[in-house]
PDB file of C-alpha atoms and ligand atoms in Angstrom:
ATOM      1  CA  UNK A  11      -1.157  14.619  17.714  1.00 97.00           C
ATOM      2  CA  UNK A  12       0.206  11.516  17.102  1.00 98.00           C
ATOM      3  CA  UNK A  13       3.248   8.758  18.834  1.00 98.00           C
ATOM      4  CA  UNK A  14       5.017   6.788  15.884  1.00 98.00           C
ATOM      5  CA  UNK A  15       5.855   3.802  18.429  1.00 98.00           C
ATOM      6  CA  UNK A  16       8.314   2.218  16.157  1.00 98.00           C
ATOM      7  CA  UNK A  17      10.528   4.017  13.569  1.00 98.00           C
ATOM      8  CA  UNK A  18      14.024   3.465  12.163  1.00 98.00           C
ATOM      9  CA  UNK A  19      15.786   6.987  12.114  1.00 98.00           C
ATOM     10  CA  UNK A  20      18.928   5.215  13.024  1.00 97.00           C
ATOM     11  CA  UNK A  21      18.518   3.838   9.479  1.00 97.00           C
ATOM     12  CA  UNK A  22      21.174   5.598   6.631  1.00 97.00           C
ATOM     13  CA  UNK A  23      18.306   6.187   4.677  1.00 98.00           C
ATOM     14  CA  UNK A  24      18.036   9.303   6.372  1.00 98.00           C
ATOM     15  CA  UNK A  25      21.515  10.468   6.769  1.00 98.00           C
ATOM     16  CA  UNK A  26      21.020  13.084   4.060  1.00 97.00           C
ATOM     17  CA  UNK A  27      18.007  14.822   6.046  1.00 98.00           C
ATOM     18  CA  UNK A  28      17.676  13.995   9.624  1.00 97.00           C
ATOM     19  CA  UNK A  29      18.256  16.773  11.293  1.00 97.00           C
ATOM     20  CA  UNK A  30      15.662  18.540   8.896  1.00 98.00           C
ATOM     21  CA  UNK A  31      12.930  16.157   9.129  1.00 98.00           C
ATOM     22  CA  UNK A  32      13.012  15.304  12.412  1.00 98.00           C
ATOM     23  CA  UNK A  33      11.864  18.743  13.791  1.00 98.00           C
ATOM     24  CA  UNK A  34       9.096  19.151  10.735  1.00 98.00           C
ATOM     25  CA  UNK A  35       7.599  16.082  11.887  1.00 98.00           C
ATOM     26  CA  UNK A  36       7.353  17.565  15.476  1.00 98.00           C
ATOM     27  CA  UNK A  37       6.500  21.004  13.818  1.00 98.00           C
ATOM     28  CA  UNK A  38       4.244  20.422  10.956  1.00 98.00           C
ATOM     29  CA  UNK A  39       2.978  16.767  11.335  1.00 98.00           C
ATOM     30  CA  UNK A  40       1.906  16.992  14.770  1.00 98.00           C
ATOM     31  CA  UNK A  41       4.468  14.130  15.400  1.00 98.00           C
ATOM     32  CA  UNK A  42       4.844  14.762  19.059  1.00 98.00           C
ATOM     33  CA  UNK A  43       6.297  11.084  20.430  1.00 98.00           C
ATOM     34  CA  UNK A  44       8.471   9.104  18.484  1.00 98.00           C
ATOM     35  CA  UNK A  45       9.995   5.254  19.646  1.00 98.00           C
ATOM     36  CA  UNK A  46      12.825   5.341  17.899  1.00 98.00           C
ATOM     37  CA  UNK A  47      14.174   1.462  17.822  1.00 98.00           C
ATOM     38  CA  UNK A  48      17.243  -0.246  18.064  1.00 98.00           C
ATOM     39  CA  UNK A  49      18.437  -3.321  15.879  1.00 98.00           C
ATOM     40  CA  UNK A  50      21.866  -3.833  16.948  1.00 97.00           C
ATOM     41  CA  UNK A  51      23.703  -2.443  19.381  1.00 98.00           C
ATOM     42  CA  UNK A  52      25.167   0.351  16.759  1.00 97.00           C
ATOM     43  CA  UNK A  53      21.611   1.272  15.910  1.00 98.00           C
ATOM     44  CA  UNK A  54      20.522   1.178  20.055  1.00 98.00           C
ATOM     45  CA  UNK A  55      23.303   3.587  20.744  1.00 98.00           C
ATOM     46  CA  UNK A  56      22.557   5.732  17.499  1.00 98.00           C
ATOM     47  CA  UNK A  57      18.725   5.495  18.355  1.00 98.00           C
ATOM     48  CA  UNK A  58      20.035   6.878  22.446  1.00 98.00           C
ATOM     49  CA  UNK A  59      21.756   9.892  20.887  1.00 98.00           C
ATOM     50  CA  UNK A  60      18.815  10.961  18.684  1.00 98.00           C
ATOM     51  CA  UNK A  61      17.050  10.701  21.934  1.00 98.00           C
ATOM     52  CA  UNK A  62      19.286  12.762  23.915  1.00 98.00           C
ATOM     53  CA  UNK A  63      19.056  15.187  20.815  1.00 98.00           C
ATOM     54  CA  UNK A  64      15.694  15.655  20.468  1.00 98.00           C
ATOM     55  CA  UNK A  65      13.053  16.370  23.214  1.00 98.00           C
ATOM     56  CA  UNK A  66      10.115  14.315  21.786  1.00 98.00           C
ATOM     57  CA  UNK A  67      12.506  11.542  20.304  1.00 98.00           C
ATOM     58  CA  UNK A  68      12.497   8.100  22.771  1.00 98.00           C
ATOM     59  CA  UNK A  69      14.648   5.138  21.846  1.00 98.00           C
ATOM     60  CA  UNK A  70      14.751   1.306  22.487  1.00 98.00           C
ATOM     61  CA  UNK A  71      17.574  -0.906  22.743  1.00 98.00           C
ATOM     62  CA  UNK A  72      18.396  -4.583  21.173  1.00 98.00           C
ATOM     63  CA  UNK A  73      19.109  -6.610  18.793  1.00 98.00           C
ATOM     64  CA  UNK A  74      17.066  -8.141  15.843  1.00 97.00           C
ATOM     65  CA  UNK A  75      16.266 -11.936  15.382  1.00 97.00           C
ATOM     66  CA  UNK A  76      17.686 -11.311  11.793  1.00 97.00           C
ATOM     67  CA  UNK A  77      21.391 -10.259  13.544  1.00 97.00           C
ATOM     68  CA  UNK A  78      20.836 -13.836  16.374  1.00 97.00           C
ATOM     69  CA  UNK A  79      23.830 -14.936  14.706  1.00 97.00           C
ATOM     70  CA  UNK A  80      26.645 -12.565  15.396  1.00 96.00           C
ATOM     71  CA  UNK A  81      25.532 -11.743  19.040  1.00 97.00           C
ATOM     72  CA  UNK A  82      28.848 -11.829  21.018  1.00 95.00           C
ATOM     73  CA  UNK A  83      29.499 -12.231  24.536  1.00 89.00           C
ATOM     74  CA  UNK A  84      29.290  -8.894  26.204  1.00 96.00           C
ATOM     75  CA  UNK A  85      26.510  -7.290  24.017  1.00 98.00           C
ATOM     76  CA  UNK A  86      24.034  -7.822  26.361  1.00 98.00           C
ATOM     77  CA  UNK A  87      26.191  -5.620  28.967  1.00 98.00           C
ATOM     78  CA  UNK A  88      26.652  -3.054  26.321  1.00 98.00           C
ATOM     79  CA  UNK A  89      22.687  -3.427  25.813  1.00 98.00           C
ATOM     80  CA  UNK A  90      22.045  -2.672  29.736  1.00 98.00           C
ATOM     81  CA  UNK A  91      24.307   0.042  29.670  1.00 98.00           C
ATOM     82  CA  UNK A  92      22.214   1.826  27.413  1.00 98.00           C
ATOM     83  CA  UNK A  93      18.796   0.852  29.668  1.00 98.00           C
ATOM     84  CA  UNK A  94      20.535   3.222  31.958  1.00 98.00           C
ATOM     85  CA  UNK A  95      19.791   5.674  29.836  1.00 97.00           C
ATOM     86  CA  UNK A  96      16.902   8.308  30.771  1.00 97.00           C
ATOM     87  CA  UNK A  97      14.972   7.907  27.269  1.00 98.00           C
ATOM     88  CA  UNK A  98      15.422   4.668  26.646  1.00 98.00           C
ATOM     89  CA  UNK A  99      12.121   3.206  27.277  1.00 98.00           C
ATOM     90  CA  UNK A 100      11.899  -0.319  25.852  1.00 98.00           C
ATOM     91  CA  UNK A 101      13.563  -3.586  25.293  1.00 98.00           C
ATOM     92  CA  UNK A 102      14.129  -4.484  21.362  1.00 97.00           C
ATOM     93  CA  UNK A 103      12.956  -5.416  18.865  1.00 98.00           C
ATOM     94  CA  UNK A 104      13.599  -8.642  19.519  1.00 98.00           C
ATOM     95  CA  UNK A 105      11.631 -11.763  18.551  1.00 98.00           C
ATOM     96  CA  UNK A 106      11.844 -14.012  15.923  1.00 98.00           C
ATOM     97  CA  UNK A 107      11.576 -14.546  12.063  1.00 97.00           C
ATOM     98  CA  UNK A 108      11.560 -17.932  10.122  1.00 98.00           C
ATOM     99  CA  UNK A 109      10.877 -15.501   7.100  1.00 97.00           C
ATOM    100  CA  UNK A 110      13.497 -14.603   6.400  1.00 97.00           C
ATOM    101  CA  UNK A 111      15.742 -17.388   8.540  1.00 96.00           C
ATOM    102  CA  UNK A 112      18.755 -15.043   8.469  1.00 97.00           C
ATOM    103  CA  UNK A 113      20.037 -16.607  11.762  1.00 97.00           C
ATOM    104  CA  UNK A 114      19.760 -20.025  12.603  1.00 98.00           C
ATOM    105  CA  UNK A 115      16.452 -20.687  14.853  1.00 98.00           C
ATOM    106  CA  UNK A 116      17.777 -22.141  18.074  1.00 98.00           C
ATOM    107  CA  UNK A 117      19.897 -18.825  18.109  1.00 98.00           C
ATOM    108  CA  UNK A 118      16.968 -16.827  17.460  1.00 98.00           C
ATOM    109  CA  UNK A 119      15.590 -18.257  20.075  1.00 98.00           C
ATOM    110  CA  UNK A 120      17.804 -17.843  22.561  1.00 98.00           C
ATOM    111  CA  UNK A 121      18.470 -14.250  21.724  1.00 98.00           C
ATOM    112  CA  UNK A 122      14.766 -13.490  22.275  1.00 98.00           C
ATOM    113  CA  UNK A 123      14.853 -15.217  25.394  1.00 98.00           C
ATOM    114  CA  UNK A 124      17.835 -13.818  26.525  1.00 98.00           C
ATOM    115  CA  UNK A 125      15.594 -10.178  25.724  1.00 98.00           C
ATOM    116  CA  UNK A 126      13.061 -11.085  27.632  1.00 98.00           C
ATOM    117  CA  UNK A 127      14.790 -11.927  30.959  1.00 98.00           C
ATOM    118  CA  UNK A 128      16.498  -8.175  30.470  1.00 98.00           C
ATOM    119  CA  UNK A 129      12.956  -7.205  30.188  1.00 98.00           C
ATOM    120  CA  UNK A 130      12.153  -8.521  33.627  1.00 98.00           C
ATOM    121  CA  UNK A 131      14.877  -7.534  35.373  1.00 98.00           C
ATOM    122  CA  UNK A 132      14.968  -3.801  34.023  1.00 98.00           C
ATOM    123  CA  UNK A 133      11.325  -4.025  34.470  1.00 98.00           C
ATOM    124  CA  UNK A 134      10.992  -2.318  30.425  1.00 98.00           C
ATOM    125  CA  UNK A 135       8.529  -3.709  28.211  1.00 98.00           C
ATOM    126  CA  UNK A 136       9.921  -5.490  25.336  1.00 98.00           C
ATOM    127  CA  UNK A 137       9.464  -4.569  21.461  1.00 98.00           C
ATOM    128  CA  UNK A 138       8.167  -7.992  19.749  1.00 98.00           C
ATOM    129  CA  UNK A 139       9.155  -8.814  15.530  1.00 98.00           C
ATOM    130  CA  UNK A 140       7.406 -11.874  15.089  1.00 97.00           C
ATOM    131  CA  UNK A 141       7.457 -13.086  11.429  1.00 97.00           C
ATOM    132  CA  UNK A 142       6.075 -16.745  10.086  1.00 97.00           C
ATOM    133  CA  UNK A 143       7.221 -17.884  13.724  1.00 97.00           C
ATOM    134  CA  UNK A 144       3.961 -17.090  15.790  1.00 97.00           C
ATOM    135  CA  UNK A 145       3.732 -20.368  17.869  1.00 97.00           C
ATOM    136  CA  UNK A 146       6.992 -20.309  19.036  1.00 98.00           C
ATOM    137  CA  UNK A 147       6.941 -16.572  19.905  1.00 98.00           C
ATOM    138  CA  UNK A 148       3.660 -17.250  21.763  1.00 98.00           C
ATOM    139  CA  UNK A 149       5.570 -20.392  23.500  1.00 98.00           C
ATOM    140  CA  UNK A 150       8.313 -18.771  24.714  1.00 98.00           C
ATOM    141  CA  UNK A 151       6.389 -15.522  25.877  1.00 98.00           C
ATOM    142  CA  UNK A 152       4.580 -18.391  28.094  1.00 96.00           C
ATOM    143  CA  UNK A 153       7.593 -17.784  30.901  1.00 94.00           C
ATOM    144  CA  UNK A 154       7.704 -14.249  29.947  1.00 97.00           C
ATOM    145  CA  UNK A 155       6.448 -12.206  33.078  1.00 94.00           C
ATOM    146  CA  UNK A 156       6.263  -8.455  31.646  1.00 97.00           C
ATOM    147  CA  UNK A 157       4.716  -5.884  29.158  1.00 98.00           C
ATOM    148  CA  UNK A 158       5.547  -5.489  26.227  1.00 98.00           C
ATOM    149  CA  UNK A 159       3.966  -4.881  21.955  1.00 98.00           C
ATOM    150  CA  UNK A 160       3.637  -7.104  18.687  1.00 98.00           C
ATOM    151  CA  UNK A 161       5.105  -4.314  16.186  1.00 98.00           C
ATOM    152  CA  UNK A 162       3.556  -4.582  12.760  1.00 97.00           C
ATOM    153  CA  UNK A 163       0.637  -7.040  14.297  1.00 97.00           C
ATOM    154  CA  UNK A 164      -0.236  -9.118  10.913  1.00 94.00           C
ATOM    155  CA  UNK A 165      -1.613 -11.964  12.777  1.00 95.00           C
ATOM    156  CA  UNK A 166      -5.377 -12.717  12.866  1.00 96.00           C
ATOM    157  CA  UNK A 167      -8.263 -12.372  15.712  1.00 98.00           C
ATOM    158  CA  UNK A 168      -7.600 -15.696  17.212  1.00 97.00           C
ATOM    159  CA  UNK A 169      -3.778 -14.952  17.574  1.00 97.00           C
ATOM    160  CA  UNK A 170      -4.716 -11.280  18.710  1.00 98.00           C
ATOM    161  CA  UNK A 171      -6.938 -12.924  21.337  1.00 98.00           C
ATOM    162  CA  UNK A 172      -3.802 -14.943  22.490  1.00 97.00           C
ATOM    163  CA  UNK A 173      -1.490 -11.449  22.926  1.00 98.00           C
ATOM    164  CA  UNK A 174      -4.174  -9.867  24.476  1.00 98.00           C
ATOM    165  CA  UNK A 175      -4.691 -12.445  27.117  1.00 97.00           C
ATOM    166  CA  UNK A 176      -0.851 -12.193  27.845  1.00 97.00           C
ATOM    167  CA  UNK A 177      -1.727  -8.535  28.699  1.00 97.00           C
ATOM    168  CA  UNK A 178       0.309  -6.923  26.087  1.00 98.00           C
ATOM    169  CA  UNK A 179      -0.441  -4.719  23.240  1.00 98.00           C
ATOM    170  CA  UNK A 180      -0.860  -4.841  19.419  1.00 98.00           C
ATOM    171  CA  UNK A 181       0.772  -1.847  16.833  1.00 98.00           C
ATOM    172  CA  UNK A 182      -0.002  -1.592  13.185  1.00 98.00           C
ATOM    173  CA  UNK A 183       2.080  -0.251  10.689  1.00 98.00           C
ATOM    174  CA  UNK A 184       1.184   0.537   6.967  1.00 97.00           C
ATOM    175  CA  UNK A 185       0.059  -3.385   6.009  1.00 96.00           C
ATOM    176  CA  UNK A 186      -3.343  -2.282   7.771  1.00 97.00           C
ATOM    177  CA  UNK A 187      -3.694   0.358   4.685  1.00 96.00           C
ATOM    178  CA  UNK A 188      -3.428  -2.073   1.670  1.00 96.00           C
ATOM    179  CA  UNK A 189      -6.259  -2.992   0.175  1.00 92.00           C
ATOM    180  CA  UNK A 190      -5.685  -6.806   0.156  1.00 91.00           C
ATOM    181  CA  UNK A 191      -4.887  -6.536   4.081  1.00 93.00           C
ATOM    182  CA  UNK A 192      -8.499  -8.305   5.407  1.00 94.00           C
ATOM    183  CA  UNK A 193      -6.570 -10.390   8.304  1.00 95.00           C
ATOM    184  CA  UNK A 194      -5.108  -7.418   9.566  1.00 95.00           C
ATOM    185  CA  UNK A 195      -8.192  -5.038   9.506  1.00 97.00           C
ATOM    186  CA  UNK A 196     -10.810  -7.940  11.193  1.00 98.00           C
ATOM    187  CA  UNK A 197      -7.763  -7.862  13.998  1.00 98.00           C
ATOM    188  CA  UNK A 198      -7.591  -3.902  14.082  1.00 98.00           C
ATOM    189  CA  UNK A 199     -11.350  -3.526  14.320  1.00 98.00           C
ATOM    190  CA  UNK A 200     -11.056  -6.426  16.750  1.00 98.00           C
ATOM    191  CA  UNK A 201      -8.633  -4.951  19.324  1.00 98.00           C
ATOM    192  CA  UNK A 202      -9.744  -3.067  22.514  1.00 98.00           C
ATOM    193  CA  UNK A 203      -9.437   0.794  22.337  1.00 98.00           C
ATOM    194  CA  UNK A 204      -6.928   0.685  25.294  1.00 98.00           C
ATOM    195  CA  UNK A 205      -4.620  -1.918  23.786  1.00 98.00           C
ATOM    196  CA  UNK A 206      -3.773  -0.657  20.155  1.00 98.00           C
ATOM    197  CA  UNK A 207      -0.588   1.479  19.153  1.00 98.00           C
ATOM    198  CA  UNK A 208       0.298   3.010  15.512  1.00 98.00           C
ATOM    199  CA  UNK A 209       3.495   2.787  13.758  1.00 98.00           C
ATOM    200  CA  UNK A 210       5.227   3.575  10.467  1.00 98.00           C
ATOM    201  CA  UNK A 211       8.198   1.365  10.766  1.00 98.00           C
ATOM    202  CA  UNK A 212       9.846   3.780   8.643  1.00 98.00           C
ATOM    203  CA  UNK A 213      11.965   3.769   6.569  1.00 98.00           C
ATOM    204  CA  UNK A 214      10.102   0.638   5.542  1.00 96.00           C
ATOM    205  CA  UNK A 215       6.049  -0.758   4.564  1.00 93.00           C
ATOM    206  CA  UNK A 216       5.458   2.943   3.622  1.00 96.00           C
ATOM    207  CA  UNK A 217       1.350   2.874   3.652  1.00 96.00           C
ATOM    208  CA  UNK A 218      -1.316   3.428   0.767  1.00 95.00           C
ATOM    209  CA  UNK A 219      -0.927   5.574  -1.379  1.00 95.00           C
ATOM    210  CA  UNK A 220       2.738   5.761  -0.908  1.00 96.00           C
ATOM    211  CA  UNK A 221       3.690   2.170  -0.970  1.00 94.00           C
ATOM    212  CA  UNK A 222       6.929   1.524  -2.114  1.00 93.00           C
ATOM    213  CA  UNK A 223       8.429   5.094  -0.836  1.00 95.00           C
ATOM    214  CA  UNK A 224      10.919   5.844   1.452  1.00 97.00           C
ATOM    215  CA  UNK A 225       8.777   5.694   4.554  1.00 98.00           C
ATOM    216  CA  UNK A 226       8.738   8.533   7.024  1.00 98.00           C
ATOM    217  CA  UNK A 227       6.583   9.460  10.384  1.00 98.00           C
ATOM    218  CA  UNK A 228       4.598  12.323   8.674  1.00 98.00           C
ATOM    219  CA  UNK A 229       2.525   9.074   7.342  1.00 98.00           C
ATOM    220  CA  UNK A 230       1.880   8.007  10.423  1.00 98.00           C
ATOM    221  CA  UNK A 231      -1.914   9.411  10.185  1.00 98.00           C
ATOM    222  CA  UNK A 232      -2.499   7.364   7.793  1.00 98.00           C
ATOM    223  CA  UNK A 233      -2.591   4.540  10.023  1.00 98.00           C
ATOM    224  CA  UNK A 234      -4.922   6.016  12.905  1.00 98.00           C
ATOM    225  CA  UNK A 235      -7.543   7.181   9.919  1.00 98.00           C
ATOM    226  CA  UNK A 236      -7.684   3.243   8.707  1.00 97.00           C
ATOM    227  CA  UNK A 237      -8.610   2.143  12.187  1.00 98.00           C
ATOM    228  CA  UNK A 238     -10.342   4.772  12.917  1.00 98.00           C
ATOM    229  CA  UNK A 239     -12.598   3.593   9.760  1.00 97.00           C
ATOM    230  CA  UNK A 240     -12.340   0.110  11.226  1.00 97.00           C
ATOM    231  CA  UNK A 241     -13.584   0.920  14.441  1.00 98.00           C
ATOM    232  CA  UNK A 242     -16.346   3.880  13.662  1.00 98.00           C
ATOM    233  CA  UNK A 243     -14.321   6.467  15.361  1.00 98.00           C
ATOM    234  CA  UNK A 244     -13.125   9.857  15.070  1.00 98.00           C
ATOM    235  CA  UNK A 245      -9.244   9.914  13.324  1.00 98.00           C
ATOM    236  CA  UNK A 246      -8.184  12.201  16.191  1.00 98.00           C
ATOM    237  CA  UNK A 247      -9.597   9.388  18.575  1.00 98.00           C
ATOM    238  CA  UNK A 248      -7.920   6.906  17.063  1.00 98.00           C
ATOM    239  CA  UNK A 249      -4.667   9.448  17.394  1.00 98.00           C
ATOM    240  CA  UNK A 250      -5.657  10.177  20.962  1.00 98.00           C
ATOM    241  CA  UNK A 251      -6.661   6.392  21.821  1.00 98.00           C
ATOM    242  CA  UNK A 252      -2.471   5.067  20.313  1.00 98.00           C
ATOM    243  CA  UNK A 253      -0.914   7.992  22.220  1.00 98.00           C
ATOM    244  CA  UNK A 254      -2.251   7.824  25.751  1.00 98.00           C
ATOM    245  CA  UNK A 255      -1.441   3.507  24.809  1.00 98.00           C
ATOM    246  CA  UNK A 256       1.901   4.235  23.820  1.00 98.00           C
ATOM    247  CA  UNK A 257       2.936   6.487  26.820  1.00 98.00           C
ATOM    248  CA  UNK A 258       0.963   3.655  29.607  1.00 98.00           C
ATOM    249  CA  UNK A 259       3.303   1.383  27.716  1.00 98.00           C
ATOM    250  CA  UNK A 260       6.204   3.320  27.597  1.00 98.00           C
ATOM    251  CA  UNK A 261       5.563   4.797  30.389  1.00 98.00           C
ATOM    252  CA  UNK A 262       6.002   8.461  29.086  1.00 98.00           C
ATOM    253  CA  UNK A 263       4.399  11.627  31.265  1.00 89.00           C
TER     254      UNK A 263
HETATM  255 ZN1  LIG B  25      11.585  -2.312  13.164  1.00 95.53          ZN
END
């Protein structure tokens, strides 16, 4: 069985089949947990009604670096009002990306901090994208008091060592599959078995062999077979390890 802690089902990639593969994952994939994650707050409330939908669906509310910009006074209560929300078990994603630079940094960084104080005070963990912007992620988790995972953890051992130290927890997503991937597979081999989570991400970074496909959480094995190769353990240990991770995190039952 396995927990997809980050997916995009809120994305309108899947508006043609969601309400078919959503249960086949739970049915057929043995896709029994999924973090479904919020990007904006049309996304965060989409990502709370799949949740109330579906039993084994979770959600996450916030708003992405990339959308810093356009943040307007008030989201943040809107964002709250949705932590009120049974199933909503995280803070994000939030963080920041000087990939991409779609919003200017300062307000990047003030949205991210802005997360992270909701974090504390709702007492959620928080959902970290961190992209080309690692030092002053790390910096400003310094006042950062709470739990919390690096989705789509591309960063290497020493940086890993750093996270782990802050007491928070590391996800990979399909970039741990590709062959050229050696940073990310010293770090997954690296990582303590009680501090690791799996992720497709989807509908993006589909893994090997399925790169460049519409991404989906029946892949999601894929990932907990690579690190299970990494690590000289069982797949279903490496399934069993990233589920009983994600629900401490999340704190699921
Ligand atoms: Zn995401």
């Amino acid at each position: 069985m396995y927990f997809d802690s980050h997916a995009h089902y809120n994305d309108e990639r899947f508006n043609g089949d969601r309400e078919t593969l959503l249960p086949a994952l739970y049915e057929q994939h043995q896709v029994t947990c999924i973090m479904n994650v919020g990007y904006d707050l049309e996304s965060s409330r989409q990502a709370v009604m799949l949740a109330r939908k579906y039993p084994f669906v979770y959600a996450s509310a916030g708003i992405h670096p990339h959308d810093a910009e356009s943040i307007q006074e008030g989201d943040y209560a809107c964002i709250e009002e949705l932590l009120r929300e049974d199933k909503v078990k995280a803070i994000g994603e939030t963080g920041l990306d000087y990939h991409y630079d779609n919003s200017p940094r300062q307000l990047q960084k003030q949205a991210f901090d802005n997360h992270l104080r909701l974090a504390e005070k709702w007492n959620m963990p928080v959902i970290i994208h961190e992209r080309d912007a690692t030092w002053d992620v790390l910096d400003l988790l310094k006042t950062y008091h709470g739990e919390g995972v690096f989705h789509c953890f591309s960063g290497s051992v020493e940086t890993a060592k750093q996270v782990l130290d802050m007491g928070l927890y590391l996800s990979f997503a399909g970039p741990v599959t590709f062959k050229n991937a050696r940073r990310q597979q010293e770090t997954a081999a690296y990582v303590p078995k009680d501090r690791f989570l799996i992720e497709t991400d989807c509908p993006y970074m589909a893994p090997e062999p399925f790169r460049g496909r519409r991404n989906d959480s029946s892949f999601v094995y894929l990932m907990a077979e690579k690190i299970a190769r990494l690590k000289g353990i069982s797949k279903e240990e490496a399934a069993a390890l990233s589920m009983a991770n994600a629900k401490r995190l999340f704190r699921i039952e």
